[in-house]
GROMACS .gro file of C-alpha atoms in nm:
model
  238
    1UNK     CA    1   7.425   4.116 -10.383
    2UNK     CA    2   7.089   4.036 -10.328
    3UNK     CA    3   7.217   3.708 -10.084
    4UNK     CA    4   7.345   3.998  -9.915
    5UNK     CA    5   7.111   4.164  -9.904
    6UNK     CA    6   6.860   3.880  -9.739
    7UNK     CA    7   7.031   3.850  -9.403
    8UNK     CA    8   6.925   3.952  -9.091
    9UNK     CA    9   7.121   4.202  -8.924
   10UNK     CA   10   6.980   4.131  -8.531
   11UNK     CA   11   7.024   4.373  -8.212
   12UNK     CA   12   7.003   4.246  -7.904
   13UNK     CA   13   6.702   4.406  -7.687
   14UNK     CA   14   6.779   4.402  -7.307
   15UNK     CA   15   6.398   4.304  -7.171
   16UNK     CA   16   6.290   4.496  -6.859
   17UNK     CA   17   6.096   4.322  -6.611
   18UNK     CA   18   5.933   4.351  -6.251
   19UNK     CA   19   5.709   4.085  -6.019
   20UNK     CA   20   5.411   4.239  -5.865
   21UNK     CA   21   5.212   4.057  -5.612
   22UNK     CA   22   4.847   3.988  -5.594
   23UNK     CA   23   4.638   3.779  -5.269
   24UNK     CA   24   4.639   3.459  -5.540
   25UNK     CA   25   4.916   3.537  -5.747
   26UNK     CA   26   5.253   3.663  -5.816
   27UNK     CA   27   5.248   3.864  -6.180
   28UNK     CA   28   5.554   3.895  -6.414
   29UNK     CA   29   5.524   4.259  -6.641
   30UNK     CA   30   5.805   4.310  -6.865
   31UNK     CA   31   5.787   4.605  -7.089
   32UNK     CA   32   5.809   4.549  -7.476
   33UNK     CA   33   5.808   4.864  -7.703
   34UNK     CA   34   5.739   4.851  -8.070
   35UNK     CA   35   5.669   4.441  -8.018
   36UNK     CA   36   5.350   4.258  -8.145
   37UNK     CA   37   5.152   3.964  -8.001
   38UNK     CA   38   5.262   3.718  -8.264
   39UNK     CA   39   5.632   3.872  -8.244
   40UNK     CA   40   5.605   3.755  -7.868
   41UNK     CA   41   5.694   3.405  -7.721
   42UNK     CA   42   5.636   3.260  -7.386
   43UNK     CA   43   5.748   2.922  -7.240
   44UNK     CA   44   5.801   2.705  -6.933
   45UNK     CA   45   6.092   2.509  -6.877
   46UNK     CA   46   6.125   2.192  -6.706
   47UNK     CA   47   6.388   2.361  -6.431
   48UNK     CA   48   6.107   2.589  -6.348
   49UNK     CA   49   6.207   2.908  -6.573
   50UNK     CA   50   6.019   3.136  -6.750
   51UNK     CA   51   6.174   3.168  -7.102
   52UNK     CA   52   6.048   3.489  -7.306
   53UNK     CA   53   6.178   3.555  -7.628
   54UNK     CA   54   6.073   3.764  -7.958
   55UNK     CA   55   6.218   3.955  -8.269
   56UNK     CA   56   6.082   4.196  -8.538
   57UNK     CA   57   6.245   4.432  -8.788
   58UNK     CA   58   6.316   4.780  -8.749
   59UNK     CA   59   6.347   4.828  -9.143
   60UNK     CA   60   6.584   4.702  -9.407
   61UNK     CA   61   6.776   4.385  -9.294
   62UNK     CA   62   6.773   4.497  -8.912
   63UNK     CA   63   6.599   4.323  -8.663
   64UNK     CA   64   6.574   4.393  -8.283
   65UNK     CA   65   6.549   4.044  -8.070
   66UNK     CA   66   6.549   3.929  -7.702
   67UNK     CA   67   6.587   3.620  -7.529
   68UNK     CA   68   6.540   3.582  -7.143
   69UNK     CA   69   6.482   3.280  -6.873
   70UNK     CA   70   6.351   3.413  -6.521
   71UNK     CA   71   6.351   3.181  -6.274
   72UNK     CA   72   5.968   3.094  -6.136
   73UNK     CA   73   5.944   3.118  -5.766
   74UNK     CA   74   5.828   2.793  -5.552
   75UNK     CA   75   5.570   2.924  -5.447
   76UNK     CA   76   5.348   2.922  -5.759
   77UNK     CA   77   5.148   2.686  -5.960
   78UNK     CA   78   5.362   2.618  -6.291
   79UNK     CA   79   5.105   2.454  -6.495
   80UNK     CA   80   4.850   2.695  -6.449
   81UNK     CA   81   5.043   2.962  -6.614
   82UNK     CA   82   4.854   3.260  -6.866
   83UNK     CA   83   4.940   3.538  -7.073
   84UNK     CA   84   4.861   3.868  -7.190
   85UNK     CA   85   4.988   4.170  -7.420
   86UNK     CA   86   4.825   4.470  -7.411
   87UNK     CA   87   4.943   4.826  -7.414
   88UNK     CA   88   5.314   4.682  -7.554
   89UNK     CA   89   5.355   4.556  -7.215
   90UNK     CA   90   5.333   4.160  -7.102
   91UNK     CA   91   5.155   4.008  -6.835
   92UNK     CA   92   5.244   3.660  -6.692
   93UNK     CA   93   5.029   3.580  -6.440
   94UNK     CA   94   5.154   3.257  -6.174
   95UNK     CA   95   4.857   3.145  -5.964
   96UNK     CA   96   4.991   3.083  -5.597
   97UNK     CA   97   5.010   2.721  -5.483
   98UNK     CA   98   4.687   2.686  -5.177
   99UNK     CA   99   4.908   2.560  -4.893
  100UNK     CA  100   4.678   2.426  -4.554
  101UNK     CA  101   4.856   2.525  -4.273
  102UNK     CA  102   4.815   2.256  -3.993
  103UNK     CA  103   4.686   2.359  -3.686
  104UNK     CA  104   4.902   2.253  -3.418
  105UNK     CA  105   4.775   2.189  -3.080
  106UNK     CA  106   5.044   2.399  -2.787
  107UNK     CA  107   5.277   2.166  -2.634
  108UNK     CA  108   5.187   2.153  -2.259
  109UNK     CA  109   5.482   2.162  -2.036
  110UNK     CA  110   5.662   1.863  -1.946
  111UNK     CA  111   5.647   1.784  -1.611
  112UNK     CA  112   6.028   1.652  -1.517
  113UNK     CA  113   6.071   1.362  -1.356
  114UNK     CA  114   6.077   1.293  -0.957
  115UNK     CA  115   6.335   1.055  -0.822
  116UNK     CA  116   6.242   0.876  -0.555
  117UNK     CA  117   6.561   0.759  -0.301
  118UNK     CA  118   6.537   0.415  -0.233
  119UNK     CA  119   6.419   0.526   0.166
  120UNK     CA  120   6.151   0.725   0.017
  121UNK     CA  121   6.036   0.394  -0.226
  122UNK     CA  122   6.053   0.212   0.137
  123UNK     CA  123   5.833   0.490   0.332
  124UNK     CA  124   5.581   0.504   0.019
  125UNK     CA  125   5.538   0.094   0.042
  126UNK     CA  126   5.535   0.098   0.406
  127UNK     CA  127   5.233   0.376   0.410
  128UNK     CA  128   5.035   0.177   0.090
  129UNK     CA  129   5.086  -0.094   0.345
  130UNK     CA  130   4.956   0.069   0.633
  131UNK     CA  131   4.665   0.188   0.412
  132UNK     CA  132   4.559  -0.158   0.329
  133UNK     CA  133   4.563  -0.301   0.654
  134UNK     CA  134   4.363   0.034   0.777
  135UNK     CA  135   4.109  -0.026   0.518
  136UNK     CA  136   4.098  -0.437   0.621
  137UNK     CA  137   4.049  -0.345   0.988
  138UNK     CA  138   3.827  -0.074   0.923
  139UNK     CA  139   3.575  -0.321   0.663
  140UNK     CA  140   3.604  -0.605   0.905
  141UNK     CA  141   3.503  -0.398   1.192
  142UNK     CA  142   3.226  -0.223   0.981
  143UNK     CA  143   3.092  -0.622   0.847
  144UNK     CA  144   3.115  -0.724   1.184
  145UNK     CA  145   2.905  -0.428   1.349
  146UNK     CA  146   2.629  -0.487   0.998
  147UNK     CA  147   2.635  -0.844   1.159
  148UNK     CA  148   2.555  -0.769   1.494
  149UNK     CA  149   2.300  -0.502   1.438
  150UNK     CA  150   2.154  -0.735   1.164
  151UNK     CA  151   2.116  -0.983   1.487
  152UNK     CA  152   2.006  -0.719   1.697
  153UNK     CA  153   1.699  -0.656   1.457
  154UNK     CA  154   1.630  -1.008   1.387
  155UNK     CA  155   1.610  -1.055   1.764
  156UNK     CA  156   1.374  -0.788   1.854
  157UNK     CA  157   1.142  -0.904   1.562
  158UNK     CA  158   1.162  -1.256   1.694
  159UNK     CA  159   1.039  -1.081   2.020
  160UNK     CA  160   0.799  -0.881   1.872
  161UNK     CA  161   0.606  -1.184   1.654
  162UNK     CA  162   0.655  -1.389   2.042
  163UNK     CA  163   0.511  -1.117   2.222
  164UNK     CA  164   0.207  -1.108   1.950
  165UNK     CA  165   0.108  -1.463   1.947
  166UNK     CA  166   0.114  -1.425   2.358
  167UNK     CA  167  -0.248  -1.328   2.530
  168UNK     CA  168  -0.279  -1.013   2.753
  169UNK     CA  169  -0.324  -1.068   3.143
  170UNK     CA  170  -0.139  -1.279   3.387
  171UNK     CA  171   0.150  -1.438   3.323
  172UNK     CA  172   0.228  -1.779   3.116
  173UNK     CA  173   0.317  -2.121   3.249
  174UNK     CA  174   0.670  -2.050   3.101
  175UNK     CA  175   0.722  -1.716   3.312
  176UNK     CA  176   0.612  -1.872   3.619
  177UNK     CA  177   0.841  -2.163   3.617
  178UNK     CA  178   1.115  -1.902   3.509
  179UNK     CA  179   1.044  -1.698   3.801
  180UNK     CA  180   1.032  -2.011   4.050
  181UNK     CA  181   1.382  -2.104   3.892
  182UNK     CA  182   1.505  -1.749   3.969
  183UNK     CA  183   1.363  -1.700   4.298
  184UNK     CA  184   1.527  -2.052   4.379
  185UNK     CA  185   1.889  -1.925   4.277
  186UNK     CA  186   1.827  -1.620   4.457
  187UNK     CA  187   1.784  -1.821   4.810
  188UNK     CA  188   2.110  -2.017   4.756
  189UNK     CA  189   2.261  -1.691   4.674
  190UNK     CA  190   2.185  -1.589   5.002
  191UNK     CA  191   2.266  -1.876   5.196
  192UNK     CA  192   2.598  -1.869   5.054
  193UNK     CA  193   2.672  -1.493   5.129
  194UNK     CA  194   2.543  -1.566   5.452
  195UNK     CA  195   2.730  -1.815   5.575
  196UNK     CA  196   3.028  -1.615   5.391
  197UNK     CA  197   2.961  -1.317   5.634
  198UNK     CA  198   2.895  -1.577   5.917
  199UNK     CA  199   3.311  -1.744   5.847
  200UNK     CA  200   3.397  -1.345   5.824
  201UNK     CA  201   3.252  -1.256   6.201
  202UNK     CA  202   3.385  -1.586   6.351
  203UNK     CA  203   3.738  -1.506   6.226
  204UNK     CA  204   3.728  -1.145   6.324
  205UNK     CA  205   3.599  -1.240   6.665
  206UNK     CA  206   3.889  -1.504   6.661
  207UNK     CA  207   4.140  -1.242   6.560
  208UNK     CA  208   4.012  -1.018   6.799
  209UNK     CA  209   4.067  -1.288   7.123
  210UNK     CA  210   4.385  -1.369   7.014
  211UNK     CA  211   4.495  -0.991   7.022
  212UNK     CA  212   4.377  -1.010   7.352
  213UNK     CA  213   4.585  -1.284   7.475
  214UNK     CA  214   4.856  -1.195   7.329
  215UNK     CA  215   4.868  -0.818   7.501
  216UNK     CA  216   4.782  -0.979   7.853
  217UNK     CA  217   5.083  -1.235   7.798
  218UNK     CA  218   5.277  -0.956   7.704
  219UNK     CA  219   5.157  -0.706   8.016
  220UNK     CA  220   5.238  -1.037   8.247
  221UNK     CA  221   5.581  -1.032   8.134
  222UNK     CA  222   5.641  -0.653   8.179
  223UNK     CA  223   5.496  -0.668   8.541
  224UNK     CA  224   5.746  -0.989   8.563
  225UNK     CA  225   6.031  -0.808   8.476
  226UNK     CA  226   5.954  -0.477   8.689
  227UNK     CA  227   5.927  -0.686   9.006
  228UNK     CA  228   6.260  -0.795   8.887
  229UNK     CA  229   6.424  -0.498   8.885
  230UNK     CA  230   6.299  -0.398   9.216
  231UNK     CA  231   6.422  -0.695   9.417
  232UNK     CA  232   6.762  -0.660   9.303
  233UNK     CA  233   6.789  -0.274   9.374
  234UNK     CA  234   6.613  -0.372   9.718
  235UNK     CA  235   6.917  -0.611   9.777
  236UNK     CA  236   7.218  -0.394   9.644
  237UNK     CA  237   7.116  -0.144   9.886
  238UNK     CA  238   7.136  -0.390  10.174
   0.00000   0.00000   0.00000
């Protein structure tokens, strides 16, 4: 009798619970009436579940027990788990797992893709061709004027240092015999045009005598023929 009198007579205790959620953590209350501290247990499992569980007596041989596993959400920190009873109520506090959220940069459109017809590749290497041999031309042309004008100045400096180092007044030895020289080439110049317009007159005047002859030959020959025709109407008539 008194074996029987030993045992534990348990009643299941259906635990009610509820999450509330805090800016760093998500908190687990469940509500335990009549239940101590030390009549309370609280564990993690290695799946990630919250296992509660607890007994006491309710007097003789009776006891009143629970035994619960909530599942723990992903988002919270496992190992940093913490209890506390107060007011016959349990708090289980999960700290929130601090997640950086990348910054992404926003895509920028994507341009699609421009096919080119084998005339149009032919039209854009003709023109890149054109370009280049416009931009040749166009340097050469520009080296050769820097050339010239590059001449140009070196010449007028070369005159400018000559006409320095010459001495004021009347004119050098070297201009004189460069103006008897020119003066010289001028007089042959002349007697060539001369005798040019000379050959000219002589052949007009030529041209002009043989005009002449040739109408008086021809006015001979009219008068010829007239008296011609005369004489033979003078002798049909006889």
């Amino acid at each position: 009798m008194a074996n029987i009198g030993t045992d534990r007579v348990y009643q299941d205790f259906e635990l009610a619970t509820r999450w509330t959620s805090e800016p760093d953590a998500e908190i687990l209350v469940a509500d335990l009436p009549g239940f101590k501290k030390e009549q309370v247990k609280v564990a993690v499992t290695v799946t990630r579940k919250l296992r509660l569980k607890g007994e006491r007596p309710t007097g003789g041989n009776k006891w009143i027990r629970f035994h619960q596993e909530i599942p723990v959400p992903l988002t919270v920190d496992i190992d940093s788990v913490s209890a506390m009873f107060k007011d016959n109520k349990l708090y289980i506090r999960h700290p929130k797992v601090k997640t950086e959220i990348p910054q992404t940069k926003p895509l920028s459109p994507v341009k699609p893709p421009v096919i080119m017809k084998p005339r149009d590749r032919h039209e854009t290497k003709q023109g890149q061709g054109s370009k280049e041999m416009v931009g040749k031309s166009s340097g050469g042309k520009t080296d050769q004027l820097k050339h010239d004008a590059q001449q140009k100045v070196r010449e007028l400096q070369s005159g400018k240092k000559e006409l320095i180092g010459e001495p004021k007044g009347p004119l050098c030895y070297k201009d004189e015999e460069k103006d008897k020289v020119g003066a010289k080439w001028f007089e042959k110049y002349k007697e060539a045009t001369g005798n040019v317009v000379k050959e000219a007159k002589n052949k007009r005047q030529l041209l002009c005598n043989l005009a002449a002859s040739i109408s008086l030959v021809l006015l001979i020959l009219l008068y010829a023929r007239n008296a011609v025709r005369s004489s033979l109407v003078w002798i049909s008539e006889e």
